[in-house]
Amino acid sequence: MAILKIARMGHPVLLQKAAPVADPGAPEIRRLVADMIETMDDAPGVGLAAPQVHVPRRLFVFRVPAGRTTGDPGDAPLGTTVLINPLVEPLGEEVRLRWEGCLSIPGLRAAVPRAWRVRYRGMDCEGQEVLGEATGFHAGVVQHENDHLDGILYPMRLTDFSLFGFAEELARAELARQQANPVEAAGAPPA
Ligand code: NI
């Protein structure tokens, strides 16, 4: 296994439309998936698409950490999952803003409009079909990673550039807001 070099925004590989994987069970695909998981965990990140490691093929890995879920039934924690040649489609019309970062855009975060609920399918390295329905964080990470396969980076999705900034500054501003209004920050109902 190996930790792979991650392409950063500006590298042309991130703007390419990736090609389908001909044989999901091929040894070189298994090796790529194992290396991508190691690279994602090392970064650390919650998702990584093949074009981000300079391989323009349609596959990504992701996970849903317990601390990031919204508590919605479709948004339960999920261990590391591989999707090869995925198809992702929104379920319903609902779109919400979700905070996202990207390993190819280090240090920055933005609130990105994403379908709240999606359905997806793809294959794993055993050639088995993977089917899923997701909401919230889970739905967002799948849409973000799937966008990478079409050469789309999250800044291309932004509708409000005032919600785009350095993660460190956004966290500082959030802390200041919480300190200014601790009751509201704690989620207590208004008096
Ligand atoms: Ni990304």
Coordinates of C-alpha atoms and ligand atoms in Angstrom, one line a residue:
M1 CA 0.0 0.0 0.0
A2 CA 1.1 3.6 -0.5
I3 CA 0.0 7.1 0.3
L4 CA -0.7 8.8 -3.1
K5 CA -0.1 12.4 -4.1
I6 CA -3.3 14.4 -4.0
A7 CA -3.9 16.9 -7.0
R8 CA -4.7 20.4 -5.9
M9 CA -7.2 22.8 -7.6
G10 CA -5.6 24.2 -10.7
H11 CA -4.3 20.8 -11.8
P12 CA -6.0 19.8 -15.1
V13 CA -6.7 16.2 -14.0
L14 CA -9.4 17.6 -11.6
L15 CA -11.3 19.2 -14.5
Q16 CA -11.4 16.1 -16.7
K17 CA -14.5 13.9 -17.2
A18 CA -13.3 10.5 -15.8
A19 CA -13.7 7.3 -17.9
P20 CA -15.6 4.2 -16.6
V21 CA -13.7 1.4 -14.9
A22 CA -13.7 -1.5 -17.4
D23 CA -13.1 -4.3 -14.8
P24 CA -13.9 -3.4 -11.1
G25 CA -12.2 -6.6 -9.9
A26 CA -8.9 -6.1 -11.7
P27 CA -5.8 -6.3 -9.5
E28 CA -4.7 -2.7 -10.4
I29 CA -8.2 -1.4 -9.3
R30 CA -8.0 -3.2 -6.0
R31 CA -4.5 -1.8 -5.4
L32 CA -5.7 1.7 -6.4
V33 CA -8.7 1.4 -4.0
A34 CA -6.5 0.2 -1.1
D35 CA -4.0 3.1 -1.7
M36 CA -6.9 5.6 -2.0
I37 CA -8.3 4.5 1.4
E38 CA -4.8 4.8 3.0
T39 CA -4.4 8.2 1.4
M40 CA -7.9 9.4 2.6
D41 CA -7.2 8.2 6.2
D42 CA -3.8 9.7 6.3
A43 CA -5.0 13.1 5.0
P44 CA -7.4 12.8 7.0
G45 CA -10.5 13.1 4.9
V46 CA -14.0 11.6 4.5
G47 CA -13.9 11.1 0.8
L48 CA -11.5 10.7 -2.1
A49 CA -12.1 10.3 -5.8
A50 CA -9.7 8.7 -8.2
P51 CA -9.1 11.9 -10.3
Q52 CA -7.8 13.5 -7.0
V53 CA -4.9 11.0 -7.1
H54 CA -4.3 11.6 -10.8
V55 CA -6.3 8.6 -12.1
P56 CA -9.2 9.8 -14.3
R57 CA -11.4 6.8 -13.7
R58 CA -14.9 6.7 -12.3
L59 CA -14.5 5.5 -8.7
F60 CA -14.4 7.0 -5.2
V61 CA -14.1 6.0 -1.6
F62 CA -15.9 7.7 1.3
R63 CA -17.1 7.2 4.9
V64 CA -19.7 8.8 7.2
P65 CA -18.1 9.4 10.6
A66 CA -20.4 9.3 13.7
G67 CA -19.6 12.9 14.6
R68 CA -20.7 14.3 11.2
T69 CA -24.2 12.9 10.8
T70 CA -27.3 14.9 11.0
G71 CA -29.3 12.3 13.0
D72 CA -31.7 11.8 10.1
P73 CA -32.5 8.1 9.5
G74 CA -30.8 8.2 6.1
D75 CA -27.7 9.6 7.6
A76 CA -26.3 6.9 9.9
P77 CA -22.5 6.4 10.4
L78 CA -21.0 4.3 7.6
G79 CA -17.6 2.6 7.4
T80 CA -15.3 3.0 4.4
T81 CA -17.3 2.4 1.2
V82 CA -16.1 2.0 -2.4
L83 CA -18.2 3.0 -5.3
I84 CA -17.0 2.1 -8.8
N85 CA -18.9 3.5 -11.9
P86 CA -21.5 5.1 -9.7
L87 CA -24.8 6.6 -10.6
V88 CA -26.2 9.2 -8.2
E89 CA -29.6 10.8 -8.5
P90 CA -31.4 13.3 -6.3
L91 CA -34.6 12.1 -4.6
G92 CA -37.1 14.9 -4.3
E93 CA -36.6 18.6 -4.8
E94 CA -35.1 19.6 -1.5
V95 CA -31.8 21.4 -1.6
R96 CA -29.9 22.6 1.5
L97 CA -26.6 24.4 2.1
R98 CA -24.0 22.1 3.7
W99 CA -20.4 23.0 4.8
E100 CA -17.8 21.2 2.8
G101 CA -14.1 21.0 2.4
C102 CA -12.0 19.1 -0.2
L103 CA -8.6 17.5 0.0
S104 CA -7.8 19.2 -3.3
I105 CA -8.6 22.6 -1.9
P106 CA -6.7 22.5 1.4
G107 CA -7.6 25.0 4.2
L108 CA -10.9 26.3 2.6
R109 CA -14.5 25.5 3.3
A110 CA -17.8 26.7 1.9
A111 CA -21.6 26.2 2.3
V112 CA -22.5 24.3 -0.9
P113 CA -26.1 23.7 -2.1
R114 CA -26.7 19.9 -2.3
A115 CA -29.8 17.7 -2.8
W116 CA -30.8 16.7 0.7
R117 CA -31.7 13.2 -0.4
V118 CA -30.1 10.9 -3.0
R119 CA -30.2 7.4 -4.3
Y120 CA -27.0 5.8 -5.7
R121 CA -25.6 2.6 -7.1
G122 CA -22.3 1.3 -8.2
M123 CA -20.0 -1.7 -7.9
D124 CA -17.4 -2.7 -5.3
C125 CA -14.1 -4.5 -6.0
E126 CA -15.8 -7.9 -5.8
G127 CA -18.1 -6.9 -8.7
Q128 CA -21.0 -6.8 -6.3
E129 CA -23.7 -4.1 -6.8
V130 CA -23.7 -1.4 -4.1
L131 CA -27.1 0.3 -3.6
G132 CA -27.8 3.2 -1.2
E133 CA -30.2 5.9 -0.2
A134 CA -28.8 8.7 1.8
T135 CA -29.7 12.1 3.3
G136 CA -27.7 14.9 4.9
F137 CA -24.0 14.4 5.3
H138 CA -24.0 11.0 3.6
A139 CA -25.9 12.4 0.6
G140 CA -23.6 15.4 0.5
V141 CA -20.3 13.5 0.5
V142 CA -21.6 11.1 -2.2
Q143 CA -22.6 14.1 -4.4
H144 CA -19.2 15.9 -3.7
E145 CA -17.2 12.8 -4.7
N146 CA -19.4 12.0 -7.7
D147 CA -18.8 15.6 -8.9
H148 CA -15.1 14.9 -9.0
L149 CA -15.7 12.2 -11.7
D150 CA -17.3 14.9 -13.9
G151 CA -14.5 17.4 -13.3
I152 CA -16.6 19.5 -11.0
L153 CA -15.1 21.1 -7.8
Y154 CA -17.3 22.4 -5.1
P155 CA -16.5 26.2 -5.7
M156 CA -18.2 25.7 -9.1
R157 CA -21.4 24.9 -7.2
L158 CA -21.4 27.9 -4.9
T159 CA -24.4 30.3 -5.0
D160 CA -23.2 32.5 -2.1
F161 CA -19.5 33.4 -2.1
S162 CA -19.9 35.1 1.3
L163 CA -20.1 31.5 2.7
F164 CA -16.6 30.6 1.4
G165 CA -13.5 31.0 3.4
F166 CA -10.5 29.7 5.3
A167 CA -11.6 26.9 7.7
E168 CA -9.6 28.5 10.5
E169 CA -11.3 31.9 10.1
L170 CA -14.7 30.4 9.8
A171 CA -14.1 28.4 13.0
R172 CA -12.9 31.5 14.7
A173 CA -16.0 33.4 13.6
E174 CA -18.3 30.6 14.7
L175 CA -16.7 30.5 18.1
A176 CA -17.2 34.3 18.5
R177 CA -20.8 33.9 17.5
Q178 CA -21.3 31.2 20.2
Q179 CA -19.6 33.3 22.8
A180 CA -21.8 36.3 22.0
N181 CA -24.9 34.2 22.3
P182 CA -24.3 31.0 24.3
V183 CA -28.0 30.2 24.8
E184 CA -28.8 30.2 21.1
A185 CA -25.5 28.2 20.5
A186 CA -26.6 25.5 22.9
G187 CA -29.8 25.1 21.0
A188 CA -32.1 26.2 23.8
P189 CA -35.5 27.3 22.8
P190 CA -36.1 31.1 22.8
A191 CA -37.5 32.4 26.2
Ligands
NI1 NI -13.2 16.9 -3.0

